[in-house]
mmCIF file of C-alpha atoms in Angstrom:
data_model
loop_
_atom_site.group_PDB
_atom_site.id
_atom_site.type_symbol
_atom_site.label_atom_id
_atom_site.label_comp_id
_atom_site.label_asym_id
_atom_site.label_seq_id
_atom_site.Cartn_x
_atom_site.Cartn_y
_atom_site.Cartn_z
ATOM 1 C CA UNK A 1 118.016 46.421 30.110
ATOM 2 C CA UNK A 2 114.652 47.375 31.764
ATOM 3 C CA UNK A 3 112.292 49.477 30.172
ATOM 4 C CA UNK A 4 111.398 52.782 31.852
ATOM 5 C CA UNK A 5 108.537 52.478 34.350
ATOM 6 C CA UNK A 6 106.577 55.629 33.262
ATOM 7 C CA UNK A 7 103.361 55.258 31.710
ATOM 8 C CA UNK A 8 101.802 57.257 29.116
ATOM 9 C CA UNK A 9 98.186 58.245 28.635
ATOM 10 C CA UNK A 10 97.571 55.835 25.972
ATOM 11 C CA UNK A 11 99.128 53.181 28.060
ATOM 12 C CA UNK A 12 96.881 53.788 31.071
ATOM 13 C CA UNK A 13 94.010 54.011 28.608
ATOM 14 C CA UNK A 14 94.655 50.632 27.338
ATOM 15 C CA UNK A 15 94.553 49.338 31.015
ATOM 16 C CA UNK A 16 91.284 50.932 31.498
ATOM 17 C CA UNK A 17 89.739 49.632 28.548
ATOM 18 C CA UNK A 18 90.808 46.157 29.417
ATOM 19 C CA UNK A 19 88.886 46.100 32.946
ATOM 20 C CA UNK A 20 85.355 46.953 31.058
ATOM 21 C CA UNK A 21 83.043 44.075 32.071
ATOM 22 C CA UNK A 22 81.839 42.903 28.463
ATOM 23 C CA UNK A 23 80.979 39.222 29.546
ATOM 24 C CA UNK A 24 77.134 40.034 29.945
ATOM 25 C CA UNK A 25 75.625 41.256 26.829
ATOM 26 C CA UNK A 26 72.450 41.823 28.648
ATOM 27 C CA UNK A 27 74.179 44.575 30.977
ATOM 28 C CA UNK A 28 76.495 45.728 28.289
ATOM 29 C CA UNK A 29 76.908 49.418 27.802
ATOM 30 C CA UNK A 30 78.614 51.274 25.056
ATOM 31 C CA UNK A 31 81.707 52.732 25.988
ATOM 32 C CA UNK A 32 82.102 56.511 26.274
ATOM 33 C CA UNK A 33 85.834 57.177 26.531
ATOM 34 C CA UNK A 34 86.531 60.958 28.344
ATOM 35 C CA UNK A 35 90.022 60.014 28.463
ATOM 36 C CA UNK A 36 91.619 60.833 24.843
ATOM 37 C CA UNK A 37 91.990 63.945 23.425
ATOM 38 C CA UNK A 38 91.082 62.793 20.106
ATOM 39 C CA UNK A 39 87.707 64.534 18.867
ATOM 40 C CA UNK A 40 88.327 63.156 15.353
ATOM 41 C CA UNK A 41 85.682 60.339 16.083
ATOM 42 C CA UNK A 42 82.658 62.580 16.752
ATOM 43 C CA UNK A 43 80.730 64.176 13.897
ATOM 44 C CA UNK A 44 80.646 67.774 15.682
ATOM 45 C CA UNK A 45 84.706 67.821 15.360
ATOM 46 C CA UNK A 46 85.496 67.324 11.749
ATOM 47 C CA UNK A 47 88.452 68.457 9.844
ATOM 48 C CA UNK A 48 88.017 71.288 7.445
ATOM 49 C CA UNK A 49 86.982 70.268 3.924
ATOM 50 C CA UNK A 50 90.469 71.856 2.287
ATOM 51 C CA UNK A 51 92.283 69.576 4.498
ATOM 52 C CA UNK A 52 91.533 66.526 2.855
ATOM 53 C CA UNK A 53 91.277 68.377 -0.312
ATOM 54 C CA UNK A 54 94.761 69.595 -0.414
ATOM 55 C CA UNK A 55 96.238 66.164 0.851
ATOM 56 C CA UNK A 56 94.382 64.167 -2.220
ATOM 57 C CA UNK A 57 95.766 66.977 -4.634
ATOM 58 C CA UNK A 58 99.289 66.301 -3.209
ATOM 59 C CA UNK A 59 98.559 62.568 -3.400
ATOM 60 C CA UNK A 60 97.303 62.440 -6.676
ATOM 61 C CA UNK A 61 99.629 64.773 -8.551
ATOM 62 C CA UNK A 62 102.418 61.846 -8.254
ATOM 63 C CA UNK A 63 105.036 64.545 -7.459
ATOM 64 C CA UNK A 64 105.297 63.598 -3.578
ATOM 65 C CA UNK A 65 105.602 59.770 -3.660
ATOM 66 C CA UNK A 66 109.276 60.008 -2.857
ATOM 67 C CA UNK A 67 111.541 60.893 0.104
ATOM 68 C CA UNK A 68 111.246 64.511 1.483
ATOM 69 C CA UNK A 69 114.114 66.281 2.888
ATOM 70 C CA UNK A 70 114.763 65.017 6.488
ATOM 71 C CA UNK A 71 114.268 68.341 7.902
ATOM 72 C CA UNK A 72 110.845 68.710 5.790
ATOM 73 C CA UNK A 73 109.792 69.903 2.395
ATOM 74 C CA UNK A 74 111.075 73.715 1.934
ATOM 75 C CA UNK A 75 107.565 74.725 0.973
ATOM 76 C CA UNK A 76 106.215 73.086 4.268
ATOM 77 C CA UNK A 77 108.842 74.661 6.434
ATOM 78 C CA UNK A 78 108.393 78.279 4.888
ATOM 79 C CA UNK A 79 104.445 77.945 5.343
ATOM 80 C CA UNK A 80 104.911 76.950 9.023
ATOM 81 C CA UNK A 81 107.221 79.759 9.555
ATOM 82 C CA UNK A 82 104.664 82.258 8.007
ATOM 83 C CA UNK A 83 101.894 80.847 9.592
ATOM 84 C CA UNK A 84 103.594 81.171 13.324
ATOM 85 C CA UNK A 85 105.269 84.458 12.706
ATOM 86 C CA UNK A 86 101.672 86.033 12.306
ATOM 87 C CA UNK A 87 101.527 86.039 15.804
ATOM 88 C CA UNK A 88 105.108 87.211 16.494
ATOM 89 C CA UNK A 89 106.884 90.554 16.608
ATOM 90 C CA UNK A 90 109.627 89.167 14.400
ATOM 91 C CA UNK A 91 109.433 86.919 11.398
ATOM 92 C CA UNK A 92 110.578 83.326 11.447
ATOM 93 C CA UNK A 93 112.387 81.783 8.448
ATOM 94 C CA UNK A 94 112.048 78.409 7.179
ATOM 95 C CA UNK A 95 115.684 77.618 8.733
ATOM 96 C CA UNK A 96 113.791 77.902 12.033
ATOM 97 C CA UNK A 97 111.350 75.301 11.280
ATOM 98 C CA UNK A 98 111.693 71.419 11.446
ATOM 99 C CA UNK A 99 108.788 69.423 10.273
ATOM 100 C CA UNK A 100 108.053 66.450 12.857
ATOM 101 C CA UNK A 101 106.037 63.271 12.970
ATOM 102 C CA UNK A 102 103.402 64.949 15.129
ATOM 103 C CA UNK A 103 104.225 67.084 17.977
ATOM 104 C CA UNK A 104 105.181 63.690 20.294
ATOM 105 C CA UNK A 105 108.514 63.661 18.197
ATOM 106 C CA UNK A 106 109.020 67.265 18.503
ATOM 107 C CA UNK A 107 109.100 66.520 22.049
ATOM 108 C CA UNK A 108 111.633 63.901 21.727
ATOM 109 C CA UNK A 109 113.886 66.222 19.556
ATOM 110 C CA UNK A 110 113.846 68.852 21.970
ATOM 111 C CA UNK A 111 114.778 66.563 24.857
ATOM 112 C CA UNK A 112 117.360 64.546 22.781
ATOM 113 C CA UNK A 113 119.079 67.901 21.718
ATOM 114 C CA UNK A 114 119.135 69.329 25.216
ATOM 115 C CA UNK A 115 120.261 66.002 27.199
ATOM 116 C CA UNK A 116 123.699 65.665 28.448
ATOM 117 C CA UNK A 117 125.408 63.923 31.265
ATOM 118 C CA UNK A 118 124.110 65.033 34.785
ATOM 119 C CA UNK A 119 121.556 67.399 33.188
ATOM 120 C CA UNK A 120 117.840 67.854 34.431
ATOM 121 C CA UNK A 121 114.815 69.541 32.882
ATOM 122 C CA UNK A 122 111.829 71.203 34.651
ATOM 123 C CA UNK A 123 108.519 69.756 33.929
ATOM 124 C CA UNK A 124 104.793 70.952 35.408
ATOM 125 C CA UNK A 125 102.830 69.005 37.536
ATOM 126 C CA UNK A 126 100.356 68.068 36.508
ATOM 127 C CA UNK A 127 101.629 67.574 32.936
ATOM 128 C CA UNK A 128 102.042 65.249 29.854
ATOM 129 C CA UNK A 129 103.397 61.993 30.711
ATOM 130 C CA UNK A 130 105.218 61.698 27.188
ATOM 131 C CA UNK A 131 108.061 63.941 28.881
ATOM 132 C CA UNK A 132 108.851 61.855 31.708
ATOM 133 C CA UNK A 133 109.066 58.851 29.360
ATOM 134 C CA UNK A 134 111.255 60.796 26.805
ATOM 135 C CA UNK A 135 113.581 62.115 29.626
ATOM 136 C CA UNK A 136 113.649 58.480 30.792
ATOM 137 C CA UNK A 137 115.132 57.151 27.822
ATOM 138 C CA UNK A 138 117.480 60.348 27.300
ATOM 139 C CA UNK A 139 119.042 59.834 30.980
ATOM 140 C CA UNK A 140 117.545 63.616 31.973
ATOM 141 C CA UNK A 141 116.743 63.942 35.702
ATOM 142 C CA UNK A 142 113.314 65.097 35.867
ATOM 143 C CA UNK A 143 112.303 68.013 38.414
ATOM 144 C CA UNK A 144 108.902 68.783 38.870
ATOM 145 C CA UNK A 145 107.443 72.351 39.554
ATOM 146 C CA UNK A 146 103.768 72.900 40.708
ATOM 147 C CA UNK A 147 101.098 74.345 38.640
ATOM 148 C CA UNK A 148 98.475 75.932 41.111
ATOM 149 C CA UNK A 149 94.926 75.078 40.984
ATOM 150 C CA UNK A 150 93.766 77.867 43.503
ATOM 151 C CA UNK A 151 95.322 80.400 41.117
ATOM 152 C CA UNK A 152 94.331 79.439 37.652
ATOM 153 C CA UNK A 153 96.901 76.773 37.165
ATOM 154 C CA UNK A 154 99.785 79.294 37.084
ATOM 155 C CA UNK A 155 103.459 77.999 37.370
ATOM 156 C CA UNK A 156 104.864 78.256 40.777
ATOM 157 C CA UNK A 157 107.749 80.603 39.656
ATOM 158 C CA UNK A 158 109.148 80.514 43.285
ATOM 159 C CA UNK A 159 109.314 76.689 43.045
ATOM 160 C CA UNK A 160 110.813 76.884 39.383
ATOM 161 C CA UNK A 161 113.769 79.010 40.967
ATOM 162 C CA UNK A 162 114.283 76.780 43.976
ATOM 163 C CA UNK A 163 114.421 73.737 41.593
ATOM 164 C CA UNK A 164 116.762 74.966 39.089
ATOM 165 C CA UNK A 165 120.675 74.710 39.090
ATOM 166 C CA UNK A 166 123.806 75.005 36.778
ATOM 167 C CA UNK A 167 122.691 71.520 35.232
ATOM 168 C CA UNK A 168 119.029 72.631 34.398
ATOM 169 C CA UNK A 169 119.022 72.647 30.535
ATOM 170 C CA UNK A 170 114.858 73.726 30.435
ATOM 171 C CA UNK A 171 111.577 74.371 31.594
ATOM 172 C CA UNK A 172 108.342 72.991 29.732
ATOM 173 C CA UNK A 173 105.399 75.531 29.543
ATOM 174 C CA UNK A 174 101.933 73.662 28.136
ATOM 175 C CA UNK A 175 99.688 76.390 26.723
ATOM 176 C CA UNK A 176 96.943 76.157 26.513
ATOM 177 C CA UNK A 177 97.159 73.988 29.315
ATOM 178 C CA UNK A 178 96.931 70.099 29.244
ATOM 179 C CA UNK A 179 95.592 68.410 31.132
ATOM 180 C CA UNK A 180 94.377 71.695 33.055
ATOM 181 C CA UNK A 181 92.357 73.693 30.416
ATOM 182 C CA UNK A 182 94.041 76.851 31.612
ATOM 183 C CA UNK A 183 95.222 79.500 28.965
ATOM 184 C CA UNK A 184 97.824 81.775 30.424
ATOM 185 C CA UNK A 185 97.845 85.625 30.252
ATOM 186 C CA UNK A 186 100.543 87.617 28.488
ATOM 187 C CA UNK A 187 101.786 89.090 31.940
ATOM 188 C CA UNK A 188 102.105 85.485 33.329
ATOM 189 C CA UNK A 189 104.013 84.271 30.187
ATOM 190 C CA UNK A 190 106.325 87.282 30.420
ATOM 191 C CA UNK A 191 106.956 86.369 34.074
ATOM 192 C CA UNK A 192 107.817 82.797 32.871
ATOM 193 C CA UNK A 193 110.209 84.167 30.461
ATOM 194 C CA UNK A 194 112.099 86.457 32.774
ATOM 195 C CA UNK A 195 112.487 83.789 35.256
ATOM 196 C CA UNK A 196 113.957 81.374 32.673
ATOM 197 C CA UNK A 197 116.512 84.383 31.604
ATOM 198 C CA UNK A 198 117.579 84.746 35.082
ATOM 199 C CA UNK A 199 118.065 80.873 35.341
ATOM 200 C CA UNK A 200 119.819 80.862 31.980
ATOM 201 C CA UNK A 201 117.594 78.105 30.753
ATOM 202 C CA UNK A 202 115.277 77.951 27.567
ATOM 203 C CA UNK A 203 111.638 77.418 27.540
ATOM 204 C CA UNK A 204 110.097 74.617 25.528
ATOM 205 C CA UNK A 205 106.840 75.752 24.496
ATOM 206 C CA UNK A 206 104.182 72.981 24.061
ATOM 207 C CA UNK A 207 101.442 74.914 21.835
ATOM 208 C CA UNK A 208 99.854 71.618 20.263
ATOM 209 C CA UNK A 209 96.540 73.062 21.755
ATOM 210 C CA UNK A 210 97.621 76.620 20.491
ATOM 211 C CA UNK A 211 94.605 78.817 19.652
ATOM 212 C CA UNK A 212 91.932 76.687 21.288
ATOM 213 C CA UNK A 213 91.119 79.186 23.951
ATOM 214 C CA UNK A 214 87.495 80.473 24.595
ATOM 215 C CA UNK A 215 87.874 82.048 27.908
ATOM 216 C CA UNK A 216 89.030 85.787 29.172
ATOM 217 C CA UNK A 217 92.680 85.115 28.013
ATOM 218 C CA UNK A 218 93.496 85.199 24.404
ATOM 219 C CA UNK A 219 96.365 82.452 23.249
ATOM 220 C CA UNK A 220 99.494 83.988 23.355
ATOM 221 C CA UNK A 221 102.503 82.028 21.861
ATOM 222 C CA UNK A 222 105.573 82.039 24.225
ATOM 223 C CA UNK A 223 107.604 82.942 21.188
ATOM 224 C CA UNK A 224 106.424 86.320 21.754
ATOM 225 C CA UNK A 225 109.267 86.777 24.435
ATOM 226 C CA UNK A 226 111.961 85.056 22.091
ATOM 227 C CA UNK A 227 114.064 87.878 22.790
ATOM 228 C CA UNK A 228 113.806 87.611 26.434
ATOM 229 C CA UNK A 229 114.986 83.931 26.337
ATOM 230 C CA UNK A 230 115.370 81.388 23.672
ATOM 231 C CA UNK A 231 112.325 79.322 22.952
ATOM 232 C CA UNK A 232 111.636 76.092 21.621
ATOM 233 C CA UNK A 233 107.995 75.762 20.114
ATOM 234 C CA UNK A 234 106.181 72.711 19.424
ATOM 235 C CA UNK A 235 102.925 72.186 17.640
ATOM 236 C CA UNK A 236 100.744 70.209 15.034
ATOM 237 C CA UNK A 237 97.799 70.292 13.140
ATOM 238 C CA UNK A 238 96.402 67.776 15.213
ATOM 239 C CA UNK A 239 93.976 69.509 17.317
ATOM 240 C CA UNK A 240 93.393 72.870 15.720
ATOM 241 C CA UNK A 241 92.424 71.180 12.501
ATOM 242 C CA UNK A 242 91.135 68.173 14.022
ATOM 243 C CA UNK A 243 93.684 65.530 12.024
ATOM 244 C CA UNK A 244 95.952 63.682 15.073
ATOM 245 C CA UNK A 245 95.904 60.660 12.714
ATOM 246 C CA UNK A 246 98.039 62.794 10.122
ATOM 247 C CA UNK A 247 101.075 63.011 12.450
ATOM 248 C CA UNK A 248 102.444 66.448 11.098
ATOM 249 C CA UNK A 249 103.935 68.424 13.627
ATOM 250 C CA UNK A 250 106.636 71.056 14.050
ATOM 251 C CA UNK A 251 109.648 72.053 16.116
ATOM 252 C CA UNK A 252 110.688 75.692 15.709
ATOM 253 C CA UNK A 253 113.462 77.833 16.987
ATOM 254 C CA UNK A 254 111.816 81.134 18.263
ATOM 255 C CA UNK A 255 115.108 82.847 18.811
ATOM 256 C CA UNK A 256 115.702 86.464 17.493
ATOM 257 C CA UNK A 257 119.274 86.611 19.397
ATOM 258 C CA UNK A 258 120.588 83.894 17.142
ATOM 259 C CA UNK A 259 121.628 81.219 19.844
ATOM 260 C CA UNK A 260 120.089 78.271 18.019
ATOM 261 C CA UNK A 261 121.599 79.551 14.415
ATOM 262 C CA UNK A 262 125.011 78.890 15.706
ATOM 263 C CA UNK A 263 126.764 76.520 13.342
ATOM 264 C CA UNK A 264 127.472 73.707 15.679
ATOM 265 C CA UNK A 265 123.938 73.889 16.857
ATOM 266 C CA UNK A 266 122.300 74.119 13.484
ATOM 267 C CA UNK A 267 124.278 71.026 12.373
ATOM 268 C CA UNK A 268 123.310 68.976 15.429
ATOM 269 C CA UNK A 269 119.694 69.531 14.759
ATOM 270 C CA UNK A 270 119.941 68.645 11.250
ATOM 271 C CA UNK A 271 121.783 65.418 11.930
ATOM 272 C CA UNK A 272 119.555 64.391 14.356
ATOM 273 C CA UNK A 273 116.732 64.728 12.154
ATOM 274 C CA UNK A 274 118.992 62.675 9.581
ATOM 275 C CA UNK A 275 117.942 59.566 11.805
ATOM 276 C CA UNK A 276 114.302 60.410 11.972
ATOM 277 C CA UNK A 277 111.408 59.496 10.046
ATOM 278 C CA UNK A 278 108.951 62.354 9.127
ATOM 279 C CA UNK A 279 105.618 62.676 8.117
ATOM 280 C CA UNK A 280 104.438 61.249 4.630
ATOM 281 C CA UNK A 281 105.903 63.523 1.953
ATOM 282 C CA UNK A 282 102.353 64.232 0.531
ATOM 283 C CA UNK A 283 100.820 65.092 4.052
ATOM 284 C CA UNK A 284 103.925 67.729 4.119
ATOM 285 C CA UNK A 285 102.832 69.233 0.624
ATOM 286 C CA UNK A 286 99.503 69.717 1.644
ATOM 287 C CA UNK A 287 100.460 71.968 4.700
ATOM 288 C CA UNK A 288 100.910 75.170 2.840
ATOM 289 C CA UNK A 289 97.527 75.044 1.376
ATOM 290 C CA UNK A 290 95.817 74.058 4.430
ATOM 291 C CA UNK A 291 97.574 77.002 6.340
ATOM 292 C CA UNK A 292 96.663 79.464 3.908
ATOM 293 C CA UNK A 293 92.775 78.588 3.049
ATOM 294 C CA UNK A 294 91.472 77.179 6.059
ATOM 295 C CA UNK A 295 88.488 79.366 6.868
ATOM 296 C CA UNK A 296 87.922 81.438 9.929
ATOM 297 C CA UNK A 297 84.737 80.067 10.321
ATOM 298 C CA UNK A 298 85.878 76.520 10.918
ATOM 299 C CA UNK A 299 88.011 77.659 13.529
ATOM 300 C CA UNK A 300 85.182 79.590 15.293
ATOM 301 C CA UNK A 301 82.935 76.674 15.199
ATOM 302 C CA UNK A 302 85.502 74.298 16.642
ATOM 303 C CA UNK A 303 85.949 76.734 19.608
ATOM 304 C CA UNK A 304 82.109 77.082 20.136
ATOM 305 C CA UNK A 305 81.455 73.441 20.240
ATOM 306 C CA UNK A 306 84.533 73.271 22.733
ATOM 307 C CA UNK A 307 82.926 76.188 24.771
ATOM 308 C CA UNK A 308 79.758 74.339 25.024
ATOM 309 C CA UNK A 309 81.138 71.057 26.114
ATOM 310 C CA UNK A 310 83.253 72.469 28.663
ATOM 311 C CA UNK A 311 80.401 74.389 30.147
ATOM 312 C CA UNK A 312 78.530 70.991 30.306
ATOM 313 C CA UNK A 313 81.586 69.425 31.718
ATOM 314 C CA UNK A 314 81.713 72.139 34.600
ATOM 315 C CA UNK A 315 78.165 72.168 35.320
ATOM 316 C CA UNK A 316 77.616 68.588 35.576
ATOM 317 C CA UNK A 317 80.650 67.843 37.827
ATOM 318 C CA UNK A 318 79.031 70.578 40.440
ATOM 319 C CA UNK A 319 76.144 67.895 40.820
ATOM 320 C CA UNK A 320 78.966 65.277 42.017
ATOM 321 C CA UNK A 321 79.393 65.818 45.607
ATOM 322 C CA UNK A 322 82.715 63.626 45.515
ATOM 323 C CA UNK A 323 84.486 65.827 42.819
ATOM 324 C CA UNK A 324 85.226 69.389 42.416
ATOM 325 C CA UNK A 325 86.624 71.499 39.533
ATOM 326 C CA UNK A 326 88.583 74.191 40.941
ATOM 327 C CA UNK A 327 89.152 76.354 37.802
ATOM 328 C CA UNK A 328 86.550 76.260 34.845
ATOM 329 C CA UNK A 329 88.290 75.173 31.551
ATOM 330 C CA UNK A 330 89.041 78.333 29.289
ATOM 331 C CA UNK A 331 91.143 76.216 26.625
ATOM 332 C CA UNK A 332 92.800 73.148 25.384
ATOM 333 C CA UNK A 333 90.174 69.991 25.268
ATOM 334 C CA UNK A 334 90.722 68.596 29.079
ATOM 335 C CA UNK A 335 90.102 69.720 32.784
ATOM 336 C CA UNK A 336 91.619 68.467 36.023
ATOM 337 C CA UNK A 337 88.864 67.572 38.765
ATOM 338 C CA UNK A 338 89.815 66.952 42.450
ATOM 339 C CA UNK A 339 88.557 64.001 44.243
ATOM 340 C CA UNK A 340 87.328 63.922 47.691
ATOM 341 C CA UNK A 341 87.667 60.247 49.029
ATOM 342 C CA UNK A 342 86.429 61.141 52.600
ATOM 343 C CA UNK A 343 82.617 60.684 51.392
ATOM 344 C CA UNK A 344 83.152 57.439 49.232
ATOM 345 C CA UNK A 345 83.452 53.945 50.567
ATOM 346 C CA UNK A 346 85.006 51.038 48.933
ATOM 347 C CA UNK A 347 87.062 53.402 46.646
ATOM 348 C CA UNK A 348 90.775 53.516 47.809
ATOM 349 C CA UNK A 349 92.042 56.186 45.404
ATOM 350 C CA UNK A 350 91.756 57.691 42.064
ATOM 351 C CA UNK A 351 93.172 54.682 40.225
ATOM 352 C CA UNK A 352 90.663 52.565 42.148
ATOM 353 C CA UNK A 353 87.777 54.802 41.047
ATOM 354 C CA UNK A 354 88.496 54.697 37.339
ATOM 355 C CA UNK A 355 89.010 51.117 36.817
ATOM 356 C CA UNK A 356 85.632 50.344 38.953
ATOM 357 C CA UNK A 357 83.732 53.184 36.778
ATOM 358 C CA UNK A 358 85.446 51.482 33.525
ATOM 359 C CA UNK A 359 84.128 48.196 34.741
ATOM 360 C CA UNK A 360 80.409 49.190 36.157
ATOM 361 C CA UNK A 361 79.656 51.926 33.607
ATOM 362 C CA UNK A 362 81.918 51.653 30.518
ATOM 363 C CA UNK A 363 82.943 55.120 31.226
ATOM 364 C CA UNK A 364 86.798 55.868 30.691
ATOM 365 C CA UNK A 365 88.605 58.889 32.652
ATOM 366 C CA UNK A 366 92.152 59.228 33.667
ATOM 367 C CA UNK A 367 93.403 58.945 37.087
ATOM 368 C CA UNK A 368 95.941 61.398 38.410
ATOM 369 C CA UNK A 369 98.431 58.824 38.946
ATOM 370 C CA UNK A 370 98.919 54.977 37.916
ATOM 371 C CA UNK A 371 99.579 51.939 40.385
ATOM 372 C CA UNK A 372 103.308 51.892 40.481
ATOM 373 C CA UNK A 373 103.213 55.764 41.471
ATOM 374 C CA UNK A 374 104.589 56.704 38.045
ATOM 375 C CA UNK A 375 101.983 59.476 37.253
ATOM 376 C CA UNK A 376 99.890 59.403 34.486
ATOM 377 C CA UNK A 377 99.350 63.184 34.510
ATOM 378 C CA UNK A 378 100.854 64.074 37.857
ATOM 379 C CA UNK A 379 98.571 64.285 40.964
ATOM 380 C CA UNK A 380 97.250 61.728 42.962
ATOM 381 C CA UNK A 381 93.480 61.695 43.693
ATOM 382 C CA UNK A 382 92.787 64.143 40.927
ATOM 383 C CA UNK A 383 90.921 63.015 37.653
ATOM 384 C CA UNK A 384 91.449 64.061 34.194
ATOM 385 C CA UNK A 385 88.448 64.500 31.895
ATOM 386 C CA UNK A 386 88.384 65.245 28.124
ATOM 387 C CA UNK A 387 85.492 67.408 27.233
ATOM 388 C CA UNK A 388 86.202 67.149 23.248
ATOM 389 C CA UNK A 389 83.467 64.889 22.747
ATOM 390 C CA UNK A 390 80.167 65.600 21.364
ATOM 391 C CA UNK A 391 77.720 66.840 23.997
ATOM 392 C CA UNK A 392 75.156 63.984 23.943
ATOM 393 C CA UNK A 393 78.103 61.363 24.981
ATOM 394 C CA UNK A 394 79.748 63.858 27.059
ATOM 395 C CA UNK A 395 76.017 64.076 29.172
ATOM 396 C CA UNK A 396 75.564 60.487 29.219
ATOM 397 C CA UNK A 397 79.043 59.817 30.235
ATOM 398 C CA UNK A 398 78.758 62.326 32.992
ATOM 399 C CA UNK A 399 75.344 61.125 34.213
ATOM 400 C CA UNK A 400 76.961 57.520 34.461
ATOM 401 C CA UNK A 401 79.749 58.989 36.635
ATOM 402 C CA UNK A 402 77.057 60.603 38.721
ATOM 403 C CA UNK A 403 75.469 57.475 39.110
ATOM 404 C CA UNK A 404 78.470 55.416 40.085
ATOM 405 C CA UNK A 405 79.506 58.238 42.824
ATOM 406 C CA UNK A 406 76.239 58.147 44.440
ATOM 407 C CA UNK A 407 76.537 54.261 44.397
ATOM 408 C CA UNK A 408 79.723 54.398 46.008
ATOM 409 C CA UNK A 409 78.824 57.217 48.644
ATOM 410 C CA UNK A 410 78.720 56.420 52.213
ATOM 411 C CA UNK A 411 75.409 55.576 53.433
ATOM 412 C CA UNK A 412 74.744 58.269 55.851
ATOM 413 C CA UNK A 413 75.924 60.903 53.206
ATOM 414 C CA UNK A 414 73.902 58.944 50.223
ATOM 415 C CA UNK A 415 70.607 58.731 52.188
#
């Protein structure tokens, strides 16, 4: 059996790291990665003290060394339900919540629950490549709808309607946007919900960057429209609390009408969780305290730094003629940039640029696609840059990118 040809962000980052020229110690530069959405490596992005205290307390209590229920500890499920209910017009119960090993496992659960022979799923382009990989393993046909850069990366709803048929099981909405840095308005989310309802498909709401919004639109969870269309909400502690290595996520049914509460559906979900390994029990046990006691100032500080670094990224890219940013980021931790190859020489495409940049400047950014044309994030000759980096490293990385592009600019333009 052949492995799926799809590549993940970690996969392409590994290939880029291998291309860094470290043979000459005299010319060696420190590696700056603007490709991975893991801010925990930087001192300006640190988890709140209550998080480590809660984990230590749970661990040292010696009460959480055994197995947890496969769907998660009751107190953890209840705490997540209460946390999410604060932004909804209805209350979730602990029965609506299933604890997962990070948001990646929640994605796998969602697609596994929906897959059936001949079915298809609608994914955003650009998007998060784990969805394509999970779909390939589940035998789900992938159909891509476009996000419109000239319109704030909104969903092309006409395109969604054209793609859907009687075998379409769901559409995925990532908000705040990864990799685009957009945050959808209440009105646009309402339009998405109404479109999905007309098509009789549910919405998978990937909200791993939930509340990381610093522009004109506040974060609105898709579950607000759960009475219009059934919503599967996927999220985690990873980004907002800056603990991606803790692998604590959730799969939540936001469905006041009760479609997911049918006995057969509940039993199917529970049985699937019986074969999964969830997060460590002591990490789960820490969740109620983390959710209840994290101070608002911690969140405000994170947002302030992300706003600062996103501004740096947007402003510095303006100084690079071959790269343009069609939409200033307003949320999440990444942004998409358009590459203009016409003014560059000896650069064939976005992939070529990223590999040569890694080799020459020890800077890692993601291409829109990978060599076999199985997309990394979904757009050819675009670049994905992560700005969840300390300001000094970001400035240095973008300065190296600028120098690289200047060296590779056609002579008549660069002179």
